[in-house]
Coordinates of C-alpha atoms and ligand atoms in Angstrom, one line a residue:
Chain A
M1 CA 0.0 0.0 -0.2
N2 CA 2.8 2.4 0.8
H3 CA 3.5 3.1 -3.1
L4 CA -0.3 4.3 -3.6
L5 CA -0.8 7.7 -3.8
D6 CA -2.8 10.0 -1.1
E7 CA -5.9 10.1 -3.1
E8 CA -6.0 6.3 -3.5
L9 CA -5.6 5.6 -0.1
I10 CA -8.0 7.8 1.0
K11 CA -10.7 6.3 -1.3
L12 CA -9.4 2.9 0.5
V13 CA -10.3 4.4 3.8
L14 CA -13.5 5.7 2.6
S15 CA -14.3 2.3 1.6
G16 CA -13.3 0.6 5.0
E17 CA -10.0 0.0 4.5
N18 CA -8.5 1.2 7.8
E19 CA -4.7 -0.1 7.1
A20 CA -4.7 2.7 4.0
F21 CA -5.1 4.8 6.8
A22 CA -2.2 4.1 8.7
V23 CA 0.1 4.2 5.6
L24 CA -1.0 8.0 5.5
V25 CA -0.1 8.3 9.5
Q26 CA 3.3 6.8 8.7
R27 CA 3.5 8.9 5.7
Y28 CA 3.1 12.5 7.3
E29 CA 3.3 11.8 11.2
K30 CA 6.9 13.7 11.2
Q31 CA 5.3 16.9 9.9
V32 CA 1.7 16.7 11.9
F33 CA 4.0 15.9 15.1
S34 CA 6.5 18.7 14.1
L35 CA 3.5 20.9 13.8
A36 CA 2.4 19.8 17.0
Y37 CA 5.4 20.2 19.0
R38 CA 6.0 23.7 17.9
L39 CA 2.5 24.4 19.0
C40 CA 3.1 23.4 22.5
A41 CA 6.6 22.9 23.1
N42 CA 6.1 19.9 25.2
Y43 CA 7.2 16.5 23.5
D44 CA 4.5 14.3 25.7
E45 CA 1.6 16.9 24.8
A46 CA 2.9 17.1 21.1
A47 CA 2.0 13.1 21.0
D48 CA -1.3 13.4 22.4
L49 CA -2.4 16.7 20.0
A50 CA -0.8 14.8 17.0
Q51 CA -2.5 11.9 18.0
E52 CA -6.0 13.9 18.0
A53 CA -5.0 15.6 15.1
F54 CA -4.9 12.5 12.7
I55 CA -8.1 11.2 14.7
Q56 CA -10.0 14.4 13.6
V57 CA -8.8 13.6 10.0
Y58 CA -10.1 10.6 10.1
S59 CA -13.4 11.8 11.3
V60 CA -13.8 14.1 8.6
L61 CA -12.1 12.4 5.8
V62 CA -14.9 12.1 3.5
K63 CA -15.2 16.2 3.9
Y64 CA -11.7 16.1 1.9
E65 CA -12.2 16.9 -1.8
I66 CA -10.2 14.6 -3.8
D67 CA -9.0 17.0 -6.4
R68 CA -7.3 19.4 -4.3
P69 CA -3.7 18.4 -2.8
F70 CA -4.3 16.1 0.5
F71 CA -1.1 17.7 2.5
P72 CA -2.2 21.1 2.9
W73 CA -5.8 20.1 3.9
L74 CA -4.4 17.5 6.4
Y75 CA -2.0 20.1 7.6
R76 CA -5.0 22.8 8.1
V77 CA -7.2 20.4 9.9
A78 CA -4.6 19.2 12.2
Y79 CA -3.2 23.1 13.0
N80 CA -7.1 23.4 13.8
T81 CA -7.2 20.4 16.1
C82 CA -4.1 21.3 17.7
I83 CA -5.1 25.1 18.3
N84 CA -8.2 24.1 19.3
V85 CA -7.2 21.5 22.1
L86 CA -4.6 24.2 23.6
R87 CA -7.2 26.9 23.6
K88 CA -9.1 24.9 26.3
K89 CA -5.8 24.6 28.4
P90 CA -5.4 26.3 31.1
P91 CA -2.1 28.2 31.0
N92 CA 0.6 26.4 32.6
I93 CA 2.1 28.1 35.2
T94 CA 4.8 25.7 36.5
N95 CA 6.3 26.0 32.8
L96 CA 7.1 29.4 33.1
E97 CA 9.0 28.9 36.3
D98 CA 11.6 26.9 34.6
F99 CA 12.7 29.8 32.7
T100 CA 12.5 32.3 35.4
A101 CA 16.4 31.6 35.6
V102 CA 16.9 32.7 32.3
L103 CA 15.1 35.5 32.6
S104 CA 16.3 37.1 35.6
Q105 CA 19.8 37.0 34.3
P106 CA 21.3 40.5 34.2
E107 CA 21.3 41.8 30.8
D108 CA 24.7 43.4 30.0
D109 CA 25.7 45.5 27.0
T110 CA 27.6 42.7 25.2
I111 CA 26.2 39.9 23.0
P112 CA 26.2 37.1 24.8
E113 CA 28.9 34.5 24.8
V114 CA 27.9 31.0 24.7
S115 CA 27.5 30.6 28.1
Y116 CA 23.9 29.6 28.4
D117 CA 23.2 26.2 28.7
R118 CA 22.5 24.7 25.2
Q119 CA 19.5 22.7 26.0
E120 CA 18.2 25.7 28.0
T121 CA 18.3 27.9 25.4
K122 CA 16.8 25.7 23.0
A123 CA 13.9 25.3 25.6
F124 CA 13.5 29.0 26.4
I125 CA 13.1 29.7 22.4
E126 CA 10.7 26.8 21.5
K127 CA 8.9 28.1 24.6
S128 CA 8.7 31.6 23.3
I129 CA 7.7 30.8 20.2
A130 CA 4.8 28.6 21.3
D131 CA 3.6 31.3 23.3
L132 CA 3.5 33.6 20.4
P133 CA 0.0 35.0 19.9
E134 CA -1.8 32.7 17.4
K135 CA -2.1 35.1 14.5
Y136 CA 1.8 35.4 14.8
K137 CA 2.8 31.7 15.5
E138 CA 1.0 29.9 12.6
P139 CA 3.2 32.2 10.1
V140 CA 6.1 31.8 11.7
I141 CA 5.6 27.7 12.2
L142 CA 5.0 27.7 8.5
R143 CA 7.5 29.8 7.4
Y144 CA 10.2 27.7 9.7
L145 CA 9.0 24.2 9.6
E146 CA 7.4 24.0 6.2
N147 CA 9.9 26.7 4.5
L148 CA 6.7 28.2 2.8
S149 CA 7.1 31.6 1.0
Y150 CA 4.9 34.5 2.0
Q151 CA 2.2 33.9 -0.8
Q152 CA 1.8 30.2 0.4
I153 CA 1.4 31.0 3.8
A154 CA -1.2 33.6 2.8
D155 CA -2.9 30.9 0.3
R156 CA -2.9 28.4 3.5
M157 CA -4.2 30.8 6.0
D158 CA -6.4 32.4 3.7
V159 CA -5.6 36.1 4.2
P160 CA -3.8 38.8 2.1
V161 CA 0.0 38.5 1.5
S162 CA 0.8 41.8 2.9
T163 CA -0.9 40.6 6.1
I164 CA 1.2 37.8 6.2
E165 CA 4.1 40.0 5.7
T166 CA 3.3 42.2 8.7
R167 CA 2.3 39.2 11.0
L168 CA 5.8 37.8 10.3
Y169 CA 7.6 40.9 11.1
R170 CA 5.7 41.6 14.4
G171 CA 5.7 37.8 15.0
R172 CA 9.8 38.0 15.0
L173 CA 9.8 41.4 16.6
L174 CA 7.5 39.9 19.7
L175 CA 10.7 37.0 20.0
Q176 CA 13.3 39.3 19.2
E177 CA 11.6 41.4 22.6
K178 CA 12.1 38.2 24.3
L179 CA 14.9 36.6 23.3
G180 CA 17.1 39.8 23.1
K181 CA 19.8 38.8 25.3
Y182 CA 20.5 36.0 22.7
T183 CA 20.5 38.3 19.9
G184 CA 21.9 41.3 21.1
K185 CA 20.6 44.2 22.9
R186 CA 19.1 46.7 19.7
K187 CA 15.7 47.1 19.4
I188 CA 14.0 47.9 16.2
K189 CA 12.1 51.0 17.0
Chain B
M1 CA 14.3 53.3 1.0
N2 CA 14.2 55.1 4.4
C3 CA 14.5 53.7 7.8
K4 CA 11.3 53.0 8.7
T5 CA 10.6 50.9 5.6
V6 CA 13.9 49.2 6.0
S7 CA 13.2 48.1 9.5
E8 CA 9.9 46.7 8.3
R9 CA 11.0 45.0 5.7
I10 CA 14.0 43.5 7.4
Y11 CA 12.7 40.0 7.6
S12 CA 11.1 40.0 4.2
F13 CA 14.6 40.6 3.1
I14 CA 16.2 37.8 5.2
D15 CA 13.1 35.7 3.9
G16 CA 13.8 36.2 0.5
Q17 CA 10.5 37.7 -0.2
L18 CA 11.5 41.2 -1.8
T19 CA 11.7 41.8 -5.4
E20 CA 15.3 42.4 -6.8
E21 CA 14.5 45.9 -7.1
E22 CA 13.5 46.0 -3.6
A23 CA 16.5 44.3 -2.3
Q24 CA 19.0 46.2 -3.8
A25 CA 17.4 49.4 -2.3
F26 CA 17.3 47.7 0.9
L27 CA 20.9 46.8 0.9
A28 CA 22.0 50.4 -0.6
H29 CA 20.5 51.9 2.9
I30 CA 22.4 49.3 5.0
E31 CA 25.2 50.2 3.6
E32 CA 24.8 53.7 4.4
C33 CA 22.5 53.7 7.8
P34 CA 24.6 52.2 10.8
S35 CA 21.6 52.1 12.8
C36 CA 19.8 50.0 10.3
A37 CA 22.9 47.6 9.9
A38 CA 22.5 47.1 13.5
L39 CA 19.2 46.2 13.4
F40 CA 19.7 44.1 10.3
A41 CA 22.5 42.4 12.2
D42 CA 20.3 41.2 15.3
A43 CA 17.5 39.9 12.7
Q44 CA 19.7 37.9 11.3
I45 CA 21.2 36.4 14.6
L46 CA 17.2 35.7 15.5
D47 CA 16.7 34.3 11.9
G48 CA 19.4 31.9 12.8
L49 CA 18.2 31.2 16.3
I50 CA 14.4 30.4 15.1
A51 CA 15.4 28.5 12.3
E52 CA 17.7 26.4 14.3
T53 CA 15.2 25.9 16.7
I54 CA 12.2 25.1 14.6
V55 CA 13.2 21.7 12.9
P56 CA 11.4 19.1 12.1
V57 CA 10.8 16.6 15.4
E58 CA 10.7 12.8 15.1
P59 CA 7.2 11.3 16.6
P60 CA 7.5 8.7 19.3
V61 CA 8.4 5.3 18.2
G62 CA 5.1 3.3 17.3
F63 CA 3.1 6.8 17.1
A64 CA 1.1 5.6 14.0
D65 CA 0.2 2.1 16.0
A66 CA -1.1 4.3 18.5
V67 CA -3.3 6.4 16.4
M68 CA -4.5 3.3 14.7
A69 CA -5.4 2.0 17.9
C70 CA -7.5 4.9 19.0
L71 CA -9.6 5.2 15.8
P72 CA -13.1 5.2 16.5
Q73 CA -14.9 1.8 16.7
A74 CA -17.7 3.2 14.8
K75 CA -16.3 5.0 11.9
I76 CA -17.9 8.2 12.0
V77 CA -17.3 8.3 16.0
P78 CA -15.2 11.9 16.6
F79 CA -14.3 11.5 20.2
P80 CA -11.5 9.0 20.0
S81 CA -9.2 9.7 22.3
Q82 CA -9.5 8.8 26.2
K83 CA -8.2 11.8 27.3
S84 CA -11.2 14.0 25.9
K85 CA -13.0 15.5 28.5
F86 CA -14.6 17.6 26.5
F87 CA -17.3 17.7 23.9
K88 CA -16.0 18.9 20.6
W89 CA -18.7 20.6 18.9
G90 CA -16.5 20.8 15.7
A91 CA -16.1 17.1 15.6
F92 CA -19.6 16.6 16.3
V93 CA -21.0 18.6 13.6
A94 CA -18.6 16.6 11.0
A95 CA -19.7 13.6 12.2
A96 CA -23.7 14.5 11.4
A97 CA -22.3 15.6 8.1
I98 CA -20.9 12.7 7.6
A99 CA -23.9 10.4 8.5
L100 CA -25.8 12.6 6.0
S101 CA -23.6 12.5 3.2
F102 CA -23.8 8.7 3.4
G103 CA -27.7 9.0 2.9
L104 CA -28.3 7.5 6.2
T105 CA -31.8 9.5 6.5
N106 CA -32.6 7.5 3.1
I107 CA -32.3 4.1 4.5
F108 CA -35.5 3.6 5.7
S109 CA -37.1 4.9 2.6
N110 CA -35.1 3.2 0.1
N111 CA -34.7 -0.3 2.0
A112 CA -38.4 -0.2 3.2
A113 CA -39.8 0.1 0.1
Q114 CA -39.5 -3.3 -0.7
P115 CA -41.8 -5.8 1.0
G116 CA -39.8 -8.8 2.6
I117 CA -36.7 -7.1 2.7
N118 CA -34.3 -8.2 5.4
L119 CA -33.5 -4.7 6.7
A120 CA -31.1 -5.6 9.2
E121 CA -29.1 -7.0 6.1
N122 CA -29.3 -4.1 4.5
L123 CA -28.3 -2.0 7.3
S124 CA -25.0 -4.2 7.7
N125 CA -23.9 -3.0 4.5
N126 CA -24.0 0.5 5.9
E127 CA -22.2 -0.5 8.9
Q128 CA -19.8 1.9 8.7
I129 CA -22.2 4.6 9.1
V130 CA -23.5 3.4 12.5
N131 CA -21.6 0.6 14.1
E132 CA -18.9 -1.9 13.2
R133 CA -20.7 -4.7 14.7
E134 CA -22.7 -6.9 13.1
P135 CA -26.6 -6.2 13.7
G136 CA -28.3 -9.0 15.5
L137 CA -31.6 -8.1 14.9
E138 CA -33.6 -9.9 12.2
I139 CA -36.5 -7.3 10.9
T140 CA -39.0 -8.1 8.4
V141 CA -40.3 -5.5 6.7
T142 CA -43.9 -6.1 6.0
D143 CA -46.2 -4.8 3.5
P144 CA -49.2 -3.0 5.5
A145 CA -51.3 -4.3 2.7
T146 CA -50.6 -7.9 3.3
E147 CA -51.3 -7.4 7.1
N148 CA -54.4 -6.0 6.1
N149 CA -55.3 -9.5 5.4
E150 CA -55.1 -10.2 9.2
G151 CA -57.6 -7.6 9.6
N152 CA -56.5 -7.2 13.4
T153 CA -57.3 -3.6 13.5
E154 CA -61.0 -3.6 13.7
S155 CA -61.4 -6.4 16.4
Q156 CA -58.8 -4.3 18.4
T157 CA -60.2 -1.2 18.3
P158 CA -62.7 -0.1 21.3
D159 CA -66.2 0.5 20.1
V160 CA -66.2 3.4 22.4
V161 CA -63.5 4.9 20.2
A162 CA -64.8 7.5 17.7
Q163 CA -62.2 8.2 14.8
N164 CA -60.9 12.0 15.0
S165 CA -61.4 11.9 10.7
A166 CA -62.3 10.6 7.8
S167 CA -58.5 10.0 6.9
N168 CA -57.7 8.2 9.6
K169 CA -60.7 6.0 9.5
E170 CA -59.6 5.5 5.6
D171 CA -55.6 4.5 7.0
N172 CA -57.3 2.2 9.4
Q173 CA -58.8 0.3 6.5
T174 CA -55.4 0.2 4.5
G175 CA -53.3 -1.4 7.5
S176 CA -52.1 -1.0 10.9
S177 CA -49.4 1.6 9.9
S178 CA -52.1 4.1 10.1
I179 CA -50.3 6.7 12.2
G180 CA -49.3 9.5 9.8
L181 CA -46.5 8.4 8.0
P182 CA -44.9 10.6 6.2
K183 CA -44.9 9.9 2.2
A184 CA -41.9 8.2 1.4
A185 CA -42.8 5.6 4.1
S186 CA -46.4 5.3 4.0
G187 CA -48.8 3.7 0.9
T188 CA -47.4 0.8 0.1
Q189 CA -44.0 1.2 1.6
G190 CA -43.6 -0.6 4.9
V191 CA -41.8 0.6 8.0
G192 CA -40.6 -2.6 9.7
N193 CA -43.4 -4.9 10.7
F194 CA -44.3 -2.5 13.7
N195 CA -48.1 -3.2 14.8
Q196 CA -49.7 0.2 15.6
R197 CA -53.2 -0.2 17.1
L198 CA -55.5 2.3 18.2
L199 CA -56.0 1.8 21.8
A200 CA -58.3 4.7 22.8
A201 CA -59.8 8.0 21.6
H202 CA -62.2 10.5 22.3
Q203 CA -64.4 12.6 20.5
G204 CA -63.0 16.3 20.8
V205 CA -60.6 15.7 23.6
D206 CA -57.2 14.4 24.4
T207 CA -56.7 11.3 26.2
L208 CA -53.7 12.6 28.5
N209 CA -51.3 10.7 30.1
P210 CA -51.6 7.2 29.3
E211 CA -49.8 4.6 31.7
V212 CA -49.5 1.1 32.0
N213 CA -50.4 -0.1 35.4
S214 CA -48.4 -2.0 37.6
T215 CA -50.0 -5.0 36.5
G216 CA -48.8 -4.7 32.8
K217 CA -51.7 -5.7 31.2
Y218 CA -53.9 -2.2 31.5
V219 CA -53.4 1.2 30.2
T220 CA -55.1 4.5 32.4
Y221 CA -55.4 7.7 31.0
Y222 CA -57.2 10.8 31.7
V223 CA -59.8 12.9 29.6
K224 CA -61.0 16.3 30.5
L225 CA -64.9 16.7 30.0
D226 CA -67.4 19.3 30.9
G227 CA -65.4 20.4 34.2
K228 CA -64.6 17.0 35.3
L229 CA -61.1 14.8 35.1
Q230 CA -62.1 11.3 33.9
L231 CA -59.8 8.7 34.5
W232 CA -60.3 5.4 32.0
Q233 CA -58.5 2.2 31.7
V234 CA -58.5 0.2 28.8
A235 CA -56.4 -3.5 28.2
L236 CA -53.4 -3.0 26.4
S237 CA -54.5 -6.1 24.5
G238 CA -57.6 -4.0 23.1
D239 CA -59.5 -7.0 24.0
T240 CA -61.9 -4.8 26.3
E241 CA -63.4 -1.7 25.6
P242 CA -62.1 1.2 28.0
V243 CA -64.0 2.0 31.1
L244 CA -64.5 4.7 33.2
L245 CA -62.7 4.2 36.2
S246 CA -63.7 7.7 38.2
E247 CA -64.8 11.3 37.7
E248 CA -63.3 14.1 39.8
D249 CA -63.7 17.6 40.0
L250 CA -61.2 18.9 37.3
A251 CA -60.3 22.3 38.9
E252 CA -59.7 20.3 42.0
N253 CA -57.2 17.8 40.2
E254 CA -55.9 19.6 37.2
G255 CA -52.7 19.1 39.0
L256 CA -52.7 15.5 38.2
I257 CA -52.2 16.2 34.8
Q258 CA -48.6 17.1 34.0
A259 CA -46.9 16.1 30.8
H260 CA -44.0 13.4 31.2
K261 CA -40.5 14.7 30.8
Y262 CA -37.9 12.4 29.4
G263 CA -34.3 12.5 29.7
E264 CA -32.4 15.5 31.0
W265 CA -30.5 18.3 29.5
K266 CA -26.6 17.3 30.1
A267 CA -25.1 20.5 31.6
D268 CA -21.7 19.1 32.4
N269 CA -18.9 18.7 29.7
Y270 CA -21.7 18.9 27.0
D271 CA -23.0 22.7 27.2
N272 CA -26.6 21.6 27.5
C273 CA -25.9 20.2 23.9
G274 CA -29.1 17.8 24.1
L275 CA -31.4 15.4 26.2
F276 CA -29.3 12.6 28.1
A277 CA -31.0 9.4 29.3
A278 CA -29.0 6.5 30.6
A279 CA -29.7 3.1 31.0
S280 CA -31.2 1.7 34.1
D281 CA -28.8 -1.0 34.6
G282 CA -26.0 1.5 34.3
S283 CA -24.5 -0.1 31.1
R284 CA -24.8 3.4 29.0
G285 CA -26.3 6.4 28.5
A286 CA -27.5 8.2 25.3
I287 CA -27.6 11.9 24.1
S288 CA -30.6 13.2 21.9
S289 CA -29.4 16.5 20.5
P290 CA -30.5 19.3 18.0
M291 CA -27.6 20.3 17.0
D292 CA -27.0 20.3 13.4
G293 CA -30.3 19.3 12.2
G294 CA -30.4 16.6 15.4
S295 CA -28.2 13.8 15.9
L296 CA -27.9 10.7 18.4
W297 CA -24.8 10.1 20.5
L298 CA -24.1 6.9 22.9
T299 CA -22.2 7.9 26.1
D300 CA -21.2 6.0 29.0
A301 CA -23.5 5.8 31.7
N302 CA -22.7 9.2 33.2
G303 CA -22.7 10.8 29.6
A304 CA -19.1 10.9 29.3
N305 CA -17.3 10.0 26.0
A306 CA -20.1 11.0 23.7
Q307 CA -19.9 8.5 20.3
A308 CA -21.8 9.5 17.3
F309 CA -24.4 7.2 16.3
Y310 CA -27.1 8.7 14.1
A311 CA -28.0 11.8 12.2
K312 CA -31.5 12.3 13.8
G313 CA -32.3 13.5 17.0
G314 CA -33.0 17.0 18.8
G315 CA -36.4 16.1 20.1
N316 CA -37.9 16.2 23.4
I317 CA -38.2 12.3 23.9
I318 CA -35.5 9.7 24.9
L319 CA -36.4 7.2 26.8
W320 CA -34.8 3.6 27.2
A321 CA -36.7 0.6 27.1
P322 CA -37.1 -1.6 30.5
N323 CA -34.4 -4.1 29.4
N324 CA -31.9 -1.2 28.2
G325 CA -31.8 -3.1 25.0
S326 CA -33.5 -0.3 23.3
F327 CA -34.4 3.3 23.4
V328 CA -36.9 5.5 21.6
F329 CA -36.3 9.1 20.8
N330 CA -37.7 12.0 18.3
D331 CA -36.3 14.5 16.3
N332 CA -38.1 17.9 16.3
Q333 CA -40.4 17.1 13.2
N334 CA -42.7 14.7 14.7
N335 CA -40.2 11.5 14.2
L336 CA -40.2 8.9 16.3
Y337 CA -37.5 6.4 16.2
V338 CA -35.9 3.5 18.0
A339 CA -32.5 2.6 18.7
Y340 CA -30.7 -0.6 19.3
P341 CA -27.1 0.4 20.4
E342 CA -26.1 -3.1 20.9
E343 CA -26.8 -3.9 16.9
G344 CA -26.2 -0.5 15.7
I345 CA -29.4 0.0 14.0
V346 CA -32.0 2.8 14.7
L347 CA -35.7 2.2 13.2
Y348 CA -38.1 4.8 11.9
V349 CA -41.2 4.1 14.0
L350 CA -43.9 6.7 13.3
S351 CA -44.5 10.3 12.8
G352 CA -47.1 12.2 15.0
N353 CA -46.8 14.8 17.7
V354 CA -45.9 12.5 20.5
K355 CA -47.7 14.1 23.5
N356 CA -46.5 11.3 26.0
L357 CA -44.8 7.6 25.9
S358 CA -44.3 4.8 28.0
W359 CA -43.0 1.2 27.4
A360 CA -45.4 -1.5 28.4
D361 CA -42.8 -3.6 28.2
S362 CA -39.4 -4.0 26.0
K363 CA -41.0 -4.5 23.0
N364 CA -44.3 -2.3 23.3
L365 CA -44.8 1.4 23.5
V366 CA -47.6 3.0 24.7
L367 CA -48.0 6.5 23.0
E368 CA -50.5 9.6 23.3
I369 CA -50.2 10.7 19.9
V370 CA -52.0 13.9 18.0
E371 CA -51.9 12.4 14.6
P372 CA -51.3 15.5 11.8
S373 CA -55.0 15.2 10.7
A374 CA -56.1 15.1 13.8
S375 CA -57.0 17.8 16.6
N376 CA -57.0 15.6 19.5
S377 CA -54.7 13.0 21.3
A378 CA -55.2 9.3 20.8
V379 CA -53.8 6.5 22.9
Y380 CA -51.9 3.7 20.6
V381 CA -49.9 0.8 20.9
V382 CA -46.8 0.2 19.2
T383 CA -44.9 -3.4 18.9
L384 CA -41.4 -3.2 17.9
P385 CA -39.7 -6.2 16.4
Ligands
ZN401 ZN1 18.4 53.4 8.3

């Protein structure tokens, strides 16, 4: 079954062949899992989110229009599923505490040496991205994770390309505020 | 480009989204403006940090297997994750839409059209819509015209019964499925071998609150007449005429007449999305919801873990049979159905304004119905397969 096209697999699923869905999951699990991980910055939570996302895809598969590309559709369903779950989640206060150490370090005028613990730094950046407001987070993730152009992101999100440009600019401005110690102190006025 | 434009388009440049011309103007400004050059340097560092961070992540080993293990039993079930605590309306609506798109609503009018057809077998062809389990129920659809030959209707109709309308009388002569069936399921088309018997009707008044008495053999009901409240009794078998048990002053006893209530609106977890009823043995529950044109859900006994079952529902009735093997429910268009959760089957029973309903036993329903053509309610017994 592995050689079959997405569309062929979907037809099989809709005709009751569940095994075909397993092939689709294997085909896209990394991308969906990565998306989920970027949205929550927590490995275990990402596994739950990604699982929920695939189950939702399965549940609404009959709505997929077979003559359109499957992956963007799947990605959209997965994204919406993850966001809906995350919206219901109360803010996780304990996770923030993990980063107070980093946050409370005194700023100085020099660009930091690579003195921060690598893992800590990575976790902090991941968390900062996951904590971005939704409208900035989605284009940032699509830009970096899927390496999409502004036009492609605009198509995916169904907003004008100028809006995407603005959101990607502002989203990264927010990150720069948060991550200033890693990028230097200069602020864009 | 001035400083403002340059700062605003820094990331567009980094992302390679500027035109050749724009990019050259951008770089020309950076060459001359140390302040913007510094911003640009910072932005490049940030871009590098993000690009380093946002990389694909490998899912846990066995992820696909875990997903497959969690796929809903019934194919349209949208609540697969055991972790889900919340009812999800998005999924809910999607499930209802799937059920409709499979043409679920047409099963009965299509399949039931031919006499002698094995409905259970036909339903099993649609098992992905409802339930993966093999339906264990054998249901023979009988043409009402053949039933007519048995001629059971007239002998079982009490003499005191006054027919409410000419059309009603006509229906009774063509067969026992006489209660205002929709066009698709009336006339020569069968709707299962439900035997629908008129048990009691009184000219110009309602037959209120019919109830099966403790012996299970008689049905009592009230009639309001000339300032009096009358209590009547009729044999469930229909073998005897209704008899007047008592007559009290109506004003003093009006409180006795209260429409039955069926199910409860489920507030916790479900945002009052539908009418919930639990089976008395605690095995499971069901929700009949008006959402998205009506839908039916099976749940745990406490109402949790709702799973889509059927694309009809949303009326004011949901009531489990005494043996908990089935329950009746209605939609908001006066259609009554019976659901068999184990077998994964829902059967259309009848149409009519059902005022009250109770189970005489797990096969026989006693109903107070206002037929579409009538102005007053009457008592009927419907025998299910
Ligand atoms: Zn400048």
